[in-house]
Amino acid sequence: GHRMILCDYDFVVFDCDGVILKSNQLKSDAFAKALEGEPDHQVIEFVEYHKANGGISRYKKFAYYFHEMYPRPHADVAVEQALGKYAAIVKQGLIDCEMIGGVHTALSTLQSAQVPCAVNSGGDEQELHQVFAARGLDQFFAYIFGSPTAKNDNMQRLKDQGFFTGRGVMLGDSKSDWQAASLFGLDFIYVQEESEWKDGAAFNRAQGHLVIENFVS
């Protein structure tokens, strides 16, 4: 099964939302709630933009909304307010939400096999550390990297730490995960269970990447 395939690698990089935590829907809802008071059609448009740009930081997304999509004076203030609302909604949700099927067992298996693991997520780095500590997941990871540093830059951070020794794989559910893996010469496995990448499965099969529903089988 998938868990054994993972143990063939020398190191494994995980995205978080939709790969470890079942939190994609939670985040999409939080993006909508953070824009309370904005016209409905604009909120819907923004959530679609968010889903189409998985793995890009909340900082960039809210800045894009208030500066580019629907610009206004004092846009930076609006961005800060939206970020604050969003963080408050998301943090508790990340502590409470379910995990992607079978991922806890997969992490335990990798730990037993002494395969080092890292997280490279579009989620806020500080928030990830707090959530992973609260859930007892931090023990499984040598590094937990997130935004505001971009995903490709976090790959470079892992490389600089000497983490990329031997053959590695990235587990992701968004195009930004695939891009980061490709750029750094890692294999890629697409996790489908909660992905918001519309043609993700077809795209990854065409590229010859393994597509899995979750980690159960």
XYZ file of N, CA and C in Angstrom:
651
model
N 0.820 -1.213 0.000
C 0.000 0.000 0.000
C 0.852 1.260 0.000
N 0.168 2.392 0.114
C 0.838 3.704 0.043
C 1.873 3.885 1.141
N 1.564 3.363 2.329
C 2.466 3.587 3.469
C 3.827 2.947 3.209
N 3.805 1.780 2.563
C 5.062 1.100 2.247
C 5.821 1.842 1.145
N 5.067 2.356 0.166
C 5.703 3.140 -0.906
C 6.476 4.313 -0.295
N 5.865 4.987 0.674
C 6.496 6.154 1.301
C 7.798 5.772 1.990
N 7.846 4.594 2.571
C 9.048 4.164 3.303
C 10.231 3.867 2.378
N 9.970 3.788 1.074
C 11.060 3.609 0.109
C 11.867 4.897 -0.092
N 11.292 6.028 0.331
C 11.970 7.318 0.142
C 12.926 7.615 1.292
N 13.890 8.507 1.009
C 14.850 8.930 2.038
C 14.310 10.082 2.877
N 13.380 10.858 2.310
C 12.725 11.932 3.072
C 11.380 12.247 2.410
N 10.468 12.775 3.225
C 9.112 13.055 2.744
C 8.698 14.464 3.168
N 8.149 15.226 2.215
C 7.635 16.571 2.497
C 6.112 16.540 2.353
N 5.419 17.016 3.376
C 3.960 17.056 3.385
C 3.454 18.491 3.282
N 2.439 18.697 2.440
C 1.620 19.892 2.570
C 0.752 19.644 3.814
N 0.059 20.661 4.316
C -0.791 20.441 5.500
C -2.273 20.337 5.150
N -2.854 21.435 4.653
C -4.300 21.444 4.394
C -4.655 20.481 3.269
N -5.546 19.528 3.563
C -5.972 18.569 2.560
C -5.026 17.392 2.397
N -3.911 17.405 3.138
C -2.947 16.303 3.068
C -2.741 15.687 4.460
N -2.601 16.540 5.480
C -2.537 16.063 6.865
C -3.885 16.340 7.548
N -4.310 17.603 7.493
C -5.585 17.993 8.118
C -6.669 18.145 7.056
N -7.877 17.782 7.452
C -9.027 17.909 6.558
C -9.567 19.324 6.733
N -8.823 20.291 6.208
C -9.078 21.694 6.547
C -9.316 22.596 5.343
N -9.394 22.027 4.137
C -9.608 22.876 2.961
C -10.950 23.595 2.999
N -12.023 22.853 3.310
C -13.361 23.454 3.365
C -13.426 24.515 4.459
N -12.837 24.175 5.603
C -12.758 25.098 6.739
C -12.120 26.432 6.322
N -11.023 26.346 5.559
C -10.322 27.561 5.139
C -11.124 28.337 4.093
N -11.754 27.636 3.165
C -12.589 28.324 2.173
C -13.724 29.086 2.865
N -14.357 28.444 3.850
C -15.431 29.100 4.618
C -14.890 30.309 5.385
N -13.688 30.175 5.947
C -13.079 31.258 6.720
C -12.748 32.456 5.825
N -12.325 32.195 4.595
C -12.064 33.288 3.656
C -13.347 34.076 3.387
N -14.473 33.360 3.258
C -15.758 34.029 3.038
C -16.162 34.845 4.267
N -16.040 34.254 5.457
C -16.447 34.925 6.700
C -15.585 36.146 7.007
N -14.322 36.083 6.617
C -13.399 37.204 6.876
C -13.766 38.438 6.055
N -14.551 38.240 4.992
C -14.975 39.367 4.147
C -16.427 39.759 4.404
N -16.920 39.429 5.584
C -18.281 39.799 5.968
C -18.508 41.295 5.730
N -19.650 41.633 5.129
C -19.924 43.033 4.850
C -19.609 43.428 3.412
N -18.776 42.626 2.742
C -18.504 42.840 1.318
C -19.667 42.232 0.514
N -19.948 42.770 -0.690
C -21.047 42.209 -1.497
C -20.869 40.710 -1.782
N -21.987 39.973 -1.715
C -21.952 38.506 -1.867
C -21.220 38.039 -3.124
N -21.523 38.680 -4.257
C -20.915 38.206 -5.514
C -19.393 38.382 -5.485
N -18.908 39.408 -4.774
C -17.462 39.632 -4.656
C -16.832 38.566 -3.747
N -17.559 38.211 -2.700
C -17.067 37.179 -1.774
C -16.967 35.838 -2.503
N -18.001 35.505 -3.281
C -18.010 34.253 -4.047
C -16.833 34.224 -5.029
N -16.621 35.338 -5.693
C -15.514 35.464 -6.656
C -14.162 35.268 -5.953
N -14.040 35.844 -4.768
C -12.797 35.728 -3.999
C -12.543 34.290 -3.549
N -13.585 33.603 -3.095
C -13.432 32.206 -2.647
C -13.017 31.319 -3.830
N -13.568 31.581 -5.001
C -13.158 30.838 -6.212
C -11.681 31.097 -6.523
N -11.279 32.363 -6.393
C -9.873 32.726 -6.592
C -8.983 31.977 -5.587
N -9.420 31.936 -4.342
C -8.679 31.203 -3.302
C -8.515 29.733 -3.677
N -9.616 29.090 -4.076
C -9.576 27.654 -4.396
C -8.674 27.359 -5.594
N -8.671 28.285 -6.546
C -7.855 28.090 -7.757
C -6.370 28.343 -7.480
N -6.065 28.915 -6.319
C -4.680 29.262 -5.978
C -4.249 28.633 -4.660
N -4.477 27.319 -4.552
C -4.114 26.584 -3.347
C -2.633 26.715 -3.032
N -2.322 26.857 -1.755
C -0.919 26.889 -1.336
C -0.302 28.276 -1.363
N -1.096 29.274 -1.771
C -0.607 30.659 -1.743
C -1.084 31.305 -0.452
N -0.242 32.114 0.164
C -0.526 32.586 1.516
C -1.730 33.518 1.588
N -2.358 33.495 2.755
C -3.498 34.382 3.055
C -3.122 35.852 2.904
N -1.856 36.174 3.187
C -1.385 37.559 3.096
C -1.545 38.051 1.655
N -1.053 37.228 0.722
C -1.128 37.581 -0.697
C -2.573 37.620 -1.168
N -3.393 36.684 -0.685
C -4.784 36.604 -1.155
C -5.603 37.820 -0.742
N -5.530 38.186 0.530
C -6.296 39.366 0.974
C -5.752 40.649 0.340
N -4.440 40.722 0.161
C -3.853 41.892 -0.507
C -4.376 41.987 -1.937
N -4.474 40.841 -2.597
C -4.984 40.820 -3.968
C -6.436 41.314 -4.004
N -7.234 40.874 -3.053
C -8.647 41.276 -3.022
C -8.794 42.788 -2.841
N -8.132 43.344 -1.825
C -8.323 44.764 -1.469
C -7.520 45.742 -2.332
N -6.471 45.249 -2.983
C -5.652 46.120 -3.835
C -5.962 45.968 -5.318
N -6.271 44.717 -5.753
C -6.407 44.445 -7.186
C -7.863 44.191 -7.599
N -8.521 43.243 -6.923
C -9.879 42.869 -7.329
C -10.864 44.015 -7.080
N -10.881 44.493 -5.838
C -11.800 45.583 -5.458
C -11.041 46.637 -4.667
N -10.202 47.413 -5.365
C -9.323 48.371 -4.683
C -10.102 49.470 -3.971
N -9.487 49.982 -2.937
C -10.095 51.069 -2.149
C -9.003 51.823 -1.414
N -9.342 53.026 -0.925
C -8.372 53.712 -0.066
C -8.180 52.910 1.231
N -7.046 53.063 1.871
C -6.742 52.361 3.133
C -6.857 50.842 2.979
N -6.463 50.345 1.815
C -6.555 48.902 1.554
C -5.755 48.093 2.577
N -4.604 48.615 2.993
C -3.764 47.872 3.944
C -4.461 47.640 5.279
N -5.251 48.621 5.705
C -6.015 48.482 6.952
C -7.052 47.372 6.799
N -7.727 47.365 5.646
C -8.724 46.332 5.362
C -8.092 44.936 5.332
N -6.899 44.860 4.758
C -6.167 43.587 4.706
C -5.882 43.090 6.127
N -5.371 43.981 6.972
C -5.057 43.609 8.362
C -6.298 43.116 9.116
N -7.410 43.812 8.929
C -8.661 43.415 9.599
C -9.114 42.035 9.133
N -9.074 41.822 7.829
C -9.485 40.529 7.270
C -8.574 39.404 7.769
N -7.264 39.665 7.820
C -6.303 38.670 8.325
C -6.602 38.294 9.773
N -6.916 39.304 10.578
C -7.232 39.053 11.986
C -8.467 38.184 12.145
N -9.516 38.512 11.401
C -10.763 37.727 11.432
C -10.505 36.292 10.996
N -9.802 36.182 9.884
C -9.507 34.870 9.299
C -8.731 33.989 10.289
N -7.696 34.548 10.902
C -6.852 33.782 11.838
C -7.666 33.289 13.030
N -8.544 34.142 13.538
C -9.361 33.772 14.699
C -10.283 32.600 14.370
N -10.860 32.617 13.173
C -11.765 31.538 12.762
C -10.988 30.239 12.546
N -9.858 30.354 11.876
C -9.123 29.173 11.424
C -8.412 28.422 12.547
N -7.825 29.133 13.494
C -6.945 28.460 14.453
C -7.664 27.355 15.231
N -8.821 27.674 15.805
C -9.552 26.654 16.553
C -10.018 25.532 15.623
N -10.427 25.914 14.426
C -10.853 24.920 13.439
C -9.764 23.910 13.117
N -8.537 24.373 13.020
C -7.409 23.490 12.708
C -7.093 22.542 13.864
N -7.378 22.986 15.071
C -7.138 22.133 16.239
C -8.222 21.055 16.334
N -9.443 21.409 15.914
C -10.589 20.501 16.067
C -10.879 19.598 14.870
N -10.448 19.999 13.675
C -10.895 19.283 12.466
C -10.325 17.865 12.388
N -10.973 17.048 11.566
C -10.505 15.680 11.329
C -9.191 15.698 10.561
N -8.535 14.521 10.559
C -7.336 14.356 9.739
C -7.707 13.619 8.452
N -6.889 13.786 7.440
C -7.078 13.034 6.195
C -6.921 11.540 6.520
N -7.759 10.733 5.877
C -7.811 9.298 6.192
C -6.455 8.608 6.177
N -6.116 7.956 7.294
C -4.924 7.118 7.382
C -3.606 7.849 7.561
N -3.643 9.193 7.617
C -2.368 9.927 7.630
C -1.613 9.753 8.953
N -2.346 9.608 10.056
C -1.666 9.435 11.350
C -0.851 8.145 11.359
N -1.457 7.082 10.837
C -0.758 5.793 10.743
C 0.445 5.896 9.807
N 0.265 6.605 8.689
C 1.371 6.797 7.743
C 2.541 7.513 8.419
N 2.223 8.551 9.209
C 3.282 9.300 9.913
C 3.987 8.414 10.938
N 3.227 7.603 11.662
C 3.821 6.673 12.640
C 4.724 5.659 11.949
N 4.258 5.168 10.801
C 5.037 4.188 10.028
C 6.361 4.803 9.558
N 6.286 6.030 9.060
C 7.503 6.726 8.608
C 8.455 6.977 9.778
N 7.890 7.336 10.920
C 8.710 7.583 12.117
C 9.433 6.303 12.532
N 8.703 5.183 12.546
C 9.306 3.879 12.903
C 10.397 3.488 11.917
N 10.183 3.804 10.650
C 11.161 3.470 9.601
C 12.307 4.491 9.551
N 12.234 5.492 10.425
C 13.257 6.551 10.515
C 13.435 7.309 9.197
N 12.303 7.555 8.521
C 12.304 8.396 7.320
C 11.949 9.811 7.771
N 12.872 10.782 7.643
C 12.585 12.140 8.119
C 11.472 12.816 7.311
N 10.615 13.539 8.007
C 9.480 14.223 7.384
C 9.512 15.715 7.708
N 8.978 16.510 6.785
C 8.860 17.950 6.989
C 7.504 18.406 6.463
N 7.060 19.556 6.960
C 5.841 20.189 6.458
C 6.235 21.445 5.682
N 5.674 21.598 4.485
C 5.824 22.828 3.703
C 4.423 23.225 3.255
N 3.862 24.228 3.932
C 2.457 24.573 3.776
C 2.277 26.038 3.420
N 1.148 26.345 2.780
C 0.776 27.742 2.550
C 0.159 28.366 3.786
N -0.130 27.540 4.800
C -0.679 28.027 6.066
C 0.359 28.829 6.841
N -0.099 29.644 7.771
C 0.788 30.502 8.562
C 1.737 29.655 9.429
N 3.026 29.952 9.353
C 4.024 29.117 10.028
C 3.847 29.067 11.545
N 3.617 30.228 12.137
C 3.441 30.282 13.592
C 2.207 29.481 14.015
N 1.133 29.659 13.257
C -0.123 28.951 13.518
C 0.074 27.432 13.392
N 0.814 27.015 12.358
C 1.097 25.586 12.161
C 1.807 25.000 13.379
N 2.803 25.712 13.899
C 3.534 25.220 15.066
C 2.600 25.049 16.263
N 1.724 26.011 16.475
C 0.782 25.945 17.604
C -0.207 24.789 17.428
N -0.748 24.669 16.235
C -1.744 23.624 15.949
C -1.119 22.227 16.047
N 0.074 22.065 15.471
C 0.729 20.753 15.494
C 1.123 20.357 16.920
N 1.537 21.333 17.725
C 1.850 21.048 19.128
C 0.580 20.643 19.879
N -0.507 21.385 19.662
C -1.778 21.099 20.342
C -2.311 19.713 19.975
N -2.064 19.273 18.747
C -2.578 17.991 18.270
C -1.577 16.848 18.472
N -0.393 17.160 18.984
C 0.630 16.132 19.179
C 1.230 15.620 17.881
N 1.190 16.455 16.851
C 1.728 16.053 15.543
C 3.160 16.536 15.328
N 3.601 17.483 16.157
C 4.936 18.075 15.951
C 6.051 17.043 16.085
N 5.825 15.989 16.870
C 6.832 14.925 17.067
C 7.224 14.217 15.769
N 6.361 14.276 14.755
C 6.620 13.548 13.510
C 7.499 14.309 12.515
N 7.757 15.603 12.789
C 8.379 16.449 11.765
C 9.670 17.113 12.224
N 10.685 17.011 11.368
C 11.960 17.681 11.628
C 11.810 19.189 11.426
N 10.978 19.580 10.445
C 10.750 21.006 10.140
C 9.280 21.229 9.820
N 8.759 22.367 10.270
C 7.397 22.778 9.933
C 7.487 24.200 9.386
N 7.399 24.316 8.069
C 7.542 25.614 7.401
C 6.227 26.045 6.754
N 5.953 27.362 6.823
C 4.728 27.882 6.227
C 4.905 29.309 5.757
N 3.766 29.996 5.584
C 3.802 31.383 5.113
C 4.027 32.321 6.311
N 4.446 33.560 6.108
C 4.459 34.282 4.829
C 5.563 33.885 3.846
N 6.506 33.014 4.207
C 7.492 32.559 3.222
C 6.788 31.682 2.183
N 7.062 31.893 0.914
C 6.406 31.137 -0.160
C 6.900 29.689 -0.194
N 6.098 28.833 -0.798
C 6.371 27.391 -0.810
C 7.721 27.046 -1.441
N 8.049 27.681 -2.560
C 9.344 27.413 -3.204
C 10.505 27.858 -2.315
N 10.329 28.981 -1.634
C 11.378 29.481 -0.725
C 11.533 28.559 0.482
N 10.422 27.975 0.930
C 10.505 27.011 2.036
C 11.206 25.724 1.593
N 11.042 25.353 0.329
C 11.796 24.208 -0.205
C 13.296 24.518 -0.145
N 13.639 25.751 -0.515
C 15.046 26.167 -0.459
C 15.559 26.130 0.986
N 14.721 26.537 1.926
C 15.098 26.473 3.359
C 15.394 25.026 3.766
N 14.551 24.107 3.319
C 14.775 22.683 3.641
C 16.086 22.196 3.026
N 16.311 22.615 1.788
C 17.545 22.230 1.097
C 18.763 22.773 1.843
N 18.672 24.042 2.264
C 19.778 24.683 2.992
C 20.063 23.987 4.322
N 19.030 23.389 4.913
C 19.200 22.668 6.189
C 19.826 21.284 5.975
N 20.030 20.909 4.704
C 20.586 19.583 4.412
C 19.539 18.484 4.483
N 18.271 18.862 4.418
C 17.176 17.890 4.550
C 17.035 17.017 3.304
N 17.388 17.584 2.130
C 17.200 16.854 0.863
C 18.368 15.918 0.582
N 18.476 14.857 1.357
C 19.548 13.892 1.157
C 18.934 12.610 0.606
N 19.342 12.228 -0.601
C 18.784 11.030 -1.217
C 17.548 11.350 -2.037
N 16.618 10.401 -2.080
C 15.438 10.500 -2.940
C 14.230 10.910 -2.112
N 13.576 11.995 -2.550
C 12.456 12.510 -1.763
C 11.154 12.591 -2.539
N 10.074 12.744 -1.785
C 8.744 12.878 -2.377
C 7.980 13.979 -1.657
N 7.133 14.675 -2.394
C 6.202 15.622 -1.775
C 4.787 15.108 -1.933
N 4.023 15.175 -0.856
C 2.599 14.839 -0.873
C 1.821 16.131 -0.868
N 1.023 16.362 -1.917
C 0.311 17.626 -2.015
C -1.055 17.478 -2.648
N -1.812 18.583 -2.603
C -3.157 18.573 -3.188
C -3.415 19.808 -4.042
N -2.358 20.600 -4.297
C -2.543 21.817 -5.099
C -1.414 21.941 -6.118
N -1.662 22.797 -7.100
C -0.673 22.984 -8.164
C 0.633 23.561 -7.612
N 0.527 24.398 -6.581
C 1.748 24.979 -6.003
C 2.621 23.898 -5.345
N 1.983 22.837 -4.829
C 2.747 21.700 -4.276
C 3.499 20.993 -5.395
N 2.771 20.721 -6.487
C 3.371 20.048 -7.638
C 4.541 20.872 -8.194
N 4.340 22.192 -8.302
C 5.392 23.066 -8.845
C 6.638 23.041 -7.968
N 6.424 23.121 -6.657
C 7.560 23.127 -5.722
C 8.324 21.806 -5.785
N 7.588 20.697 -5.856
C 8.218 19.375 -5.954
C 9.033 19.268 -7.243
N 8.435 19.695 -8.362
C 9.109 19.620 -9.667
C 10.389 20.446 -9.684
N 10.274 21.662 -9.149
C 11.389 22.592 -9.143
C 12.594 22.034 -8.391
N 12.329 21.260 -7.333
C 13.422 20.752 -6.485
C 13.720 19.273 -6.718
N 13.159 18.716 -7.801
C 13.503 17.342 -8.187
C 12.951 16.260 -7.283
N 11.840 16.557 -6.617
C 11.194 15.551 -5.774
C 10.096 14.848 -6.568
N 9.850 13.596 -6.249
C 8.673 12.919 -6.795
C 7.436 13.602 -6.204
N 6.284 13.374 -6.827
C 5.052 13.998 -6.344
C 3.943 12.966 -6.242
N 3.228 12.986 -5.135
C 2.021 12.164 -4.962
C 0.862 13.103 -4.682
N -0.184 12.962 -5.485
C -1.367 13.836 -5.368
C -2.407 13.196 -4.450
N -2.786 13.923 -3.411
C -3.775 13.438 -2.435
C -5.126 14.090 -2.775
N -6.077 13.237 -3.128
C -7.308 13.695 -3.753
C -8.457 13.981 -2.779
N -8.460 13.348 -1.616
C -9.646 13.308 -0.743
C -10.355 14.648 -0.584
N -9.596 15.707 -0.335
C -10.236 16.996 -0.047
C -9.706 18.110 -0.958
N -9.034 17.723 -2.022
C -8.385 18.714 -2.891
C -9.392 19.618 -3.589
N -9.009 20.904 -3.726
C -9.835 21.869 -4.451
C -9.242 22.176 -5.841
N -8.241 21.389 -6.245
C -7.623 21.531 -7.560
C -8.528 20.824 -8.563
N -9.196 21.610 -9.413
C -10.278 21.076 -10.252
C -9.892 19.888 -11.123
N -8.798 20.009 -11.883
C -8.421 18.876 -12.744
C -7.159 18.193 -12.209
N -6.993 18.243 -10.896
C -5.768 17.725 -10.262
C -5.462 16.274 -10.577
N -6.476 15.408 -10.475
C -6.242 13.972 -10.694
C -5.824 13.709 -12.140
N -6.569 14.292 -13.088
C -6.266 14.098 -14.513
C -4.873 14.641 -14.849
N -4.576 15.833 -14.334
C -3.280 16.481 -14.572
C -2.140 15.588 -14.079
N -2.265 15.093 -12.856
C -1.175 14.309 -12.260
C -1.028 12.928 -12.891
N -2.156 12.302 -13.267
C -2.051 11.017 -13.973
C -1.323 11.208 -15.299
N -1.663 12.300 -16.012
C -1.027 12.596 -17.302
C 0.485 12.807 -17.129
N 0.876 13.357 -15.985
C 2.303 13.597 -15.683
C 3.010 12.325 -15.203
N 2.223 11.283 -14.957
C 2.804 10.031 -14.467
C 2.994 9.983 -12.958
N 2.316 10.884 -12.226
C 2.422 10.884 -10.767
C 1.364 9.975 -10.151
N 1.683 9.419 -9.002
C 0.732 8.607 -8.261
C -0.396 9.502 -7.733
N -1.623 9.055 -7.905
C -2.801 9.757 -7.378
C -3.424 8.854 -6.324
N -3.561 9.348 -5.092
C -4.189 8.555 -4.030
C -5.379 9.321 -3.464
N -6.383 8.594 -2.997
C -7.536 9.234 -2.353
C -7.091 9.790 -1.009
N -6.443 8.921 -0.223
C -5.924 9.285 1.096
C -4.881 8.212 1.464
N -4.602 8.051 2.757
C -3.528 7.119 3.165
C -4.072 5.791 3.703
N -5.366 5.537 3.472
C -5.993 4.386 4.117
C -5.499 3.061 3.554
N -5.427 2.941 2.220
C -5.090 1.629 1.643
C -3.594 1.358 1.646
